[in-house]
GROMACS .gro file of C-alpha atoms in nm:
model
  289
    1UNK     CA    1   0.018  -1.547   1.382
    2UNK     CA    2  -0.041  -1.884   1.340
    3UNK     CA    3  -0.092  -2.155   0.993
    4UNK     CA    4  -0.326  -2.274   0.963
    5UNK     CA    5  -0.131  -2.514   0.746
    6UNK     CA    6   0.191  -2.507   0.641
    7UNK     CA    7   0.392  -2.413   0.290
    8UNK     CA    8   0.497  -2.751   0.208
    9UNK     CA    9   0.093  -2.880   0.275
   10UNK     CA   10  -0.028  -2.591   0.010
   11UNK     CA   11   0.227  -2.736  -0.289
   12UNK     CA   12   0.095  -3.092  -0.256
   13UNK     CA   13  -0.286  -2.975  -0.299
   14UNK     CA   14  -0.394  -2.888  -0.617
   15UNK     CA   15  -0.570  -2.493  -0.583
   16UNK     CA   16  -0.216  -2.328  -0.533
   17UNK     CA   17  -0.083  -2.451  -0.880
   18UNK     CA   18  -0.456  -2.342  -0.976
   19UNK     CA   19  -0.421  -2.086  -0.840
   20UNK     CA   20  -0.073  -1.995  -0.990
   21UNK     CA   21  -0.237  -2.114  -1.381
   22UNK     CA   22  -0.514  -1.887  -1.325
   23UNK     CA   23  -0.285  -1.624  -1.299
   24UNK     CA   24  -0.046  -1.704  -1.555
   25UNK     CA   25  -0.432  -1.717  -1.748
   26UNK     CA   26  -0.468  -1.344  -1.627
   27UNK     CA   27  -0.142  -1.280  -1.781
   28UNK     CA   28  -0.211  -1.309  -2.111
   29UNK     CA   29  -0.581  -1.203  -2.150
   30UNK     CA   30  -0.446  -0.901  -2.012
   31UNK     CA   31  -0.183  -0.911  -2.297
   32UNK     CA   32  -0.433  -0.905  -2.578
   33UNK     CA   33  -0.633  -0.683  -2.283
   34UNK     CA   34  -0.399  -0.358  -2.121
   35UNK     CA   35  -0.751  -0.218  -1.943
   36UNK     CA   36  -0.825  -0.562  -1.748
   37UNK     CA   37  -0.389  -0.504  -1.689
   38UNK     CA   38  -0.528  -0.453  -1.351
   39UNK     CA   39  -0.636  -0.810  -1.188
   40UNK     CA   40  -0.392  -1.012  -1.242
   41UNK     CA   41  -0.230  -0.730  -1.076
   42UNK     CA   42  -0.368  -0.773  -0.725
   43UNK     CA   43  -0.335  -1.148  -0.775
   44UNK     CA   44   0.032  -1.124  -0.819
   45UNK     CA   45  -0.001  -0.907  -0.472
   46UNK     CA   46  -0.223  -1.205  -0.259
   47UNK     CA   47   0.007  -1.400  -0.390
   48UNK     CA   48   0.295  -1.211  -0.303
   49UNK     CA   49   0.151  -1.181   0.052
   50UNK     CA   50   0.024  -1.486   0.123
   51UNK     CA   51   0.423  -1.644   0.030
   52UNK     CA   52   0.506  -1.321   0.288
   53UNK     CA   53   0.308  -1.440   0.554
   54UNK     CA   54   0.439  -1.783   0.547
   55UNK     CA   55   0.824  -1.670   0.496
   56UNK     CA   56   0.807  -1.410   0.757
   57UNK     CA   57   0.489  -1.439   1.086
   58UNK     CA   58   0.634  -1.675   1.274
   59UNK     CA   59   0.928  -1.474   1.305
   60UNK     CA   60   0.733  -1.174   1.320
   61UNK     CA   61   0.516  -0.948   1.585
   62UNK     CA   62   0.314  -0.667   1.517
   63UNK     CA   63   0.613  -0.417   1.245
   64UNK     CA   64   0.575  -0.736   0.977
   65UNK     CA   65   0.180  -0.868   1.064
   66UNK     CA   66   0.180  -0.449   0.940
   67UNK     CA   67   0.401  -0.479   0.659
   68UNK     CA   68   0.153  -0.808   0.556
   69UNK     CA   69  -0.176  -0.605   0.629
   70UNK     CA   70  -0.039  -0.321   0.486
   71UNK     CA   71  -0.036  -0.476   0.120
   72UNK     CA   72  -0.381  -0.570   0.170
   73UNK     CA   73  -0.535  -0.214   0.309
   74UNK     CA   74  -0.293   0.023   0.507
   75UNK     CA   75  -0.601   0.251   0.595
   76UNK     CA   76  -0.774  -0.143   0.749
   77UNK     CA   77  -0.387  -0.135   0.997
   78UNK     CA   78  -0.428   0.197   1.034
   79UNK     CA   79  -0.771   0.217   1.166
   80UNK     CA   80  -0.750  -0.155   1.387
   81UNK     CA   81  -0.395  -0.039   1.489
   82UNK     CA   82  -0.513   0.293   1.674
   83UNK     CA   83  -0.893   0.292   1.790
   84UNK     CA   84  -0.913  -0.079   1.911
   85UNK     CA   85  -0.969  -0.140   2.294
   86UNK     CA   86  -0.688  -0.518   2.242
   87UNK     CA   87  -0.442  -0.281   2.070
   88UNK     CA   88  -0.408   0.002   2.395
   89UNK     CA   89  -0.141  -0.228   2.515
   90UNK     CA   90   0.100  -0.220   2.285
   91UNK     CA   91   0.425  -0.039   2.369
   92UNK     CA   92   0.446   0.304   2.196
   93UNK     CA   93   0.727   0.145   1.957
   94UNK     CA   94   0.551  -0.120   1.852
   95UNK     CA   95   0.246   0.112   1.774
   96UNK     CA   96   0.522   0.373   1.557
   97UNK     CA   97   0.641  -0.001   1.420
   98UNK     CA   98   0.357  -0.109   1.231
   99UNK     CA   99   0.201   0.194   1.133
  100UNK     CA  100   0.513   0.295   0.885
  101UNK     CA  101   0.549  -0.078   0.838
  102UNK     CA  102   0.248  -0.054   0.676
  103UNK     CA  103   0.318   0.205   0.515
  104UNK     CA  104   0.623   0.061   0.379
  105UNK     CA  105   0.437  -0.219   0.228
  106UNK     CA  106   0.188  -0.008   0.058
  107UNK     CA  107   0.445   0.225  -0.086
  108UNK     CA  108   0.654  -0.062  -0.213
  109UNK     CA  109   0.252  -0.176  -0.381
  110UNK     CA  110   0.212   0.137  -0.517
  111UNK     CA  111   0.617   0.140  -0.685
  112UNK     CA  112   0.487  -0.212  -0.857
  113UNK     CA  113   0.179  -0.056  -0.975
  114UNK     CA  114   0.333   0.133  -1.139
  115UNK     CA  115   0.595  -0.024  -1.287
  116UNK     CA  116   0.330  -0.266  -1.361
  117UNK     CA  117   0.094  -0.034  -1.608
  118UNK     CA  118   0.359   0.212  -1.733
  119UNK     CA  119   0.545   0.153  -2.012
  120UNK     CA  120   0.927   0.295  -1.963
  121UNK     CA  121   0.846   0.567  -1.754
  122UNK     CA  122   1.068   0.726  -1.623
  123UNK     CA  123   1.269   0.710  -1.333
  124UNK     CA  124   1.104   1.031  -1.173
  125UNK     CA  125   0.739   0.967  -1.118
  126UNK     CA  126   0.879   0.664  -0.898
  127UNK     CA  127   1.090   0.968  -0.718
  128UNK     CA  128   0.818   1.066  -0.496
  129UNK     CA  129   0.803   0.704  -0.346
  130UNK     CA  130   1.148   0.607  -0.270
  131UNK     CA  131   1.146   0.941  -0.135
  132UNK     CA  132   0.874   0.871   0.101
  133UNK     CA  133   0.991   0.543   0.158
  134UNK     CA  134   1.350   0.605   0.227
  135UNK     CA  135   1.230   0.867   0.543
  136UNK     CA  136   0.953   0.592   0.664
  137UNK     CA  137   1.244   0.342   0.643
  138UNK     CA  138   1.470   0.595   0.776
  139UNK     CA  139   1.211   0.649   1.112
  140UNK     CA  140   1.261   0.258   1.146
  141UNK     CA  141   1.622   0.261   1.231
  142UNK     CA  142   1.523   0.521   1.431
  143UNK     CA  143   1.283   0.376   1.616
  144UNK     CA  144   1.479   0.042   1.661
  145UNK     CA  145   1.875   0.233   1.803
  146UNK     CA  146   1.684   0.467   2.002
  147UNK     CA  147   1.700   0.498   2.389
  148UNK     CA  148   1.470   0.774   2.380
  149UNK     CA  149   1.260   0.748   2.673
  150UNK     CA  150   0.983   0.912   2.506
  151UNK     CA  151   0.881   0.599   2.367
  152UNK     CA  152   0.829   0.463   2.573
  153UNK     CA  153   0.589   0.075   2.687
  154UNK     CA  154   0.276   0.203   2.787
  155UNK     CA  155   0.314  -0.170   2.939
  156UNK     CA  156   0.340  -0.589   2.829
  157UNK     CA  157   0.194  -0.625   2.431
  158UNK     CA  158  -0.012  -0.956   2.467
  159UNK     CA  159   0.139  -1.155   2.219
  160UNK     CA  160  -0.186  -1.342   2.096
  161UNK     CA  161  -0.292  -1.056   1.957
  162UNK     CA  162  -0.379  -1.002   1.523
  163UNK     CA  163  -0.440  -0.733   1.309
  164UNK     CA  164  -0.704  -0.914   1.130
  165UNK     CA  165  -0.613  -0.936   0.805
  166UNK     CA  166  -0.455  -1.235   0.689
  167UNK     CA  167  -0.532  -1.528   0.537
  168UNK     CA  168  -0.409  -1.810   0.507
  169UNK     CA  169  -0.488  -1.904   0.075
  170UNK     CA  170  -0.248  -1.885  -0.197
  171UNK     CA  171  -0.487  -1.603  -0.382
  172UNK     CA  172  -0.830  -1.573  -0.268
  173UNK     CA  173  -1.038  -1.472  -0.544
  174UNK     CA  174  -1.301  -1.264  -0.407
  175UNK     CA  175  -1.077  -1.042  -0.290
  176UNK     CA  176  -0.957  -1.016  -0.640
  177UNK     CA  177  -1.266  -0.961  -0.797
  178UNK     CA  178  -1.337  -0.653  -0.486
  179UNK     CA  179  -0.998  -0.493  -0.548
  180UNK     CA  180  -1.021  -0.460  -0.948
  181UNK     CA  181  -1.381  -0.346  -0.938
  182UNK     CA  182  -1.280  -0.071  -0.689
  183UNK     CA  183  -1.047  -0.012  -0.923
  184UNK     CA  184  -1.255   0.016  -1.233
  185UNK     CA  185  -1.577   0.250  -1.004
  186UNK     CA  186  -1.296   0.463  -0.927
  187UNK     CA  187  -1.155   0.540  -1.259
  188UNK     CA  188  -1.528   0.552  -1.362
  189UNK     CA  189  -1.609   0.809  -1.101
  190UNK     CA  190  -1.304   1.037  -1.136
  191UNK     CA  191  -1.547   1.087  -1.511
  192UNK     CA  192  -1.884   1.134  -1.343
  193UNK     CA  193  -1.763   1.386  -1.076
  194UNK     CA  194  -1.574   1.558  -1.326
  195UNK     CA  195  -1.895   1.560  -1.563
  196UNK     CA  196  -2.122   1.597  -1.274
  197UNK     CA  197  -1.974   1.783  -1.022
  198UNK     CA  198  -1.717   1.972  -1.262
  199UNK     CA  199  -1.448   1.931  -1.005
  200UNK     CA  200  -1.126   1.838  -1.214
  201UNK     CA  201  -0.909   1.510  -1.219
  202UNK     CA  202  -0.623   1.700  -0.969
  203UNK     CA  203  -0.905   1.757  -0.728
  204UNK     CA  204  -1.189   1.387  -0.718
  205UNK     CA  205  -0.805   1.219  -0.735
  206UNK     CA  206  -0.738   1.374  -0.380
  207UNK     CA  207  -1.054   1.279  -0.247
  208UNK     CA  208  -1.051   0.875  -0.295
  209UNK     CA  209  -0.664   0.909  -0.218
  210UNK     CA  210  -0.807   1.023   0.122
  211UNK     CA  211  -0.920   0.612   0.153
  212UNK     CA  212  -0.681   0.455  -0.013
  213UNK     CA  213  -0.429   0.514  -0.175
  214UNK     CA  214  -0.288   0.179  -0.398
  215UNK     CA  215  -0.672   0.082  -0.515
  216UNK     CA  216  -0.680   0.485  -0.701
  217UNK     CA  217  -0.364   0.534  -0.815
  218UNK     CA  218  -0.413   0.182  -0.994
  219UNK     CA  219  -0.714   0.387  -1.145
  220UNK     CA  220  -0.496   0.690  -1.280
  221UNK     CA  221  -0.277   0.446  -1.405
  222UNK     CA  222  -0.507   0.237  -1.563
  223UNK     CA  223  -0.639   0.566  -1.685
  224UNK     CA  224  -0.326   0.742  -1.785
  225UNK     CA  225  -0.356   0.357  -2.056
  226UNK     CA  226  -0.640   0.464  -2.126
  227UNK     CA  227  -0.636   0.759  -2.239
  228UNK     CA  228  -0.318   0.804  -2.387
  229UNK     CA  229  -0.092   0.947  -2.128
  230UNK     CA  230  -0.295   1.261  -2.180
  231UNK     CA  231  -0.252   1.474  -1.811
  232UNK     CA  232  -0.004   1.541  -1.624
  233UNK     CA  233   0.043   1.230  -1.386
  234UNK     CA  234   0.335   1.354  -1.176
  235UNK     CA  235   0.059   1.603  -1.047
  236UNK     CA  236  -0.158   1.285  -0.929
  237UNK     CA  237   0.113   1.116  -0.754
  238UNK     CA  238   0.125   1.405  -0.539
  239UNK     CA  239  -0.228   1.434  -0.472
  240UNK     CA  240  -0.243   1.088  -0.423
  241UNK     CA  241   0.025   1.114  -0.148
  242UNK     CA  242  -0.065   1.444   0.007
  243UNK     CA  243  -0.391   1.240   0.054
  244UNK     CA  244  -0.233   0.962   0.200
  245UNK     CA  245  -0.039   1.197   0.484
  246UNK     CA  246  -0.349   1.366   0.582
  247UNK     CA  247  -0.560   1.093   0.635
  248UNK     CA  248  -0.292   0.915   0.749
  249UNK     CA  249  -0.209   1.195   1.016
  250UNK     CA  250  -0.564   1.271   1.102
  251UNK     CA  251  -0.591   0.814   1.208
  252UNK     CA  252  -0.265   0.880   1.393
  253UNK     CA  253  -0.440   1.282   1.601
  254UNK     CA  254  -0.751   1.042   1.566
  255UNK     CA  255  -0.649   0.744   1.717
  256UNK     CA  256  -0.672   0.708   2.137
  257UNK     CA  257  -0.381   0.403   2.116
  258UNK     CA  258  -0.135   0.630   2.013
  259UNK     CA  259   0.067   0.907   2.249
  260UNK     CA  260   0.354   1.005   2.081
  261UNK     CA  261   0.135   1.101   1.766
  262UNK     CA  262   0.366   1.451   1.756
  263UNK     CA  263   0.627   1.232   1.597
  264UNK     CA  264   0.458   0.955   1.321
  265UNK     CA  265   0.286   1.308   1.174
  266UNK     CA  266   0.659   1.487   1.157
  267UNK     CA  267   0.787   1.186   1.004
  268UNK     CA  268   0.441   1.225   0.747
  269UNK     CA  269   0.519   1.545   0.721
  270UNK     CA  270   0.890   1.553   0.615
  271UNK     CA  271   0.866   1.290   0.349
  272UNK     CA  272   0.586   1.428   0.166
  273UNK     CA  273   0.884   1.806   0.151
  274UNK     CA  274   1.128   1.534   0.081
  275UNK     CA  275   1.002   1.364  -0.221
  276UNK     CA  276   0.873   1.732  -0.327
  277UNK     CA  277   1.148   1.876  -0.297
  278UNK     CA  278   1.390   1.549  -0.468
  279UNK     CA  279   1.199   1.519  -0.703
  280UNK     CA  280   1.191   1.887  -0.785
  281UNK     CA  281   1.574   1.864  -0.717
  282UNK     CA  282   1.592   1.636  -0.972
  283UNK     CA  283   1.372   1.731  -1.194
  284UNK     CA  284   1.581   2.029  -1.292
  285UNK     CA  285   1.880   1.836  -1.334
  286UNK     CA  286   1.722   1.570  -1.565
  287UNK     CA  287   1.384   1.715  -1.754
  288UNK     CA  288   1.169   1.494  -1.829
  289UNK     CA  289   0.948   1.654  -2.036
   0.00000   0.00000   0.00000
């Protein structure tokens, strides 16, 4: 990954200061109009990705590319890595690490969304995502320390191959507008699906989470605030995690570039089961209702 311009250059130009000033203004506006909270949230994630790109990219390979790409779209990272021919020669270990790092970024983003769009939610609501994150980090640790021949190299990795998601600009406002609009569309799509097709909020949440977990999570949190917390948030969280597990496992199974499909699916399934188990045990020990 190459930077078009060094980070120091950006601070000498007015564009980064204008972006951050506009972001601060959006936070002020969102304080008066809570429905707009999602816009500065998305813009903040763009800015975080930009700084991470400059601070980490020069020292990275596919793992950090996957992590940074995961903040934008973990699904896009999976589709590129698993199906595009240019990634076919990547070692199994690098392939798995890239996918897992993209998932870590997505889960961290989910935690940030819950924190930013909620008001003093109990710790247990974070626990499903934290548990899944810990399991995936354990898998990453295993891949880094394991000398198992089962996860072997398929050939020489082309160091010039990159994931086509990153952009050397502080905040891409067009992307902010697109994702924010998508989240608002999800909010109203869930209402429409429920009213016109008779599907429950849970089923519509599960269906949409098959495509992008963090976007549907943001829409659920937005709706939860607008409707005065009138539905079971924990149930929807688990449906989002389930939908993400199903879609990512399906992509891994169908993708031609990954041969160790069993390992990835086992980690995803195990993290889902662990998140359910840990959350249940916590709820029995520290009731949150």
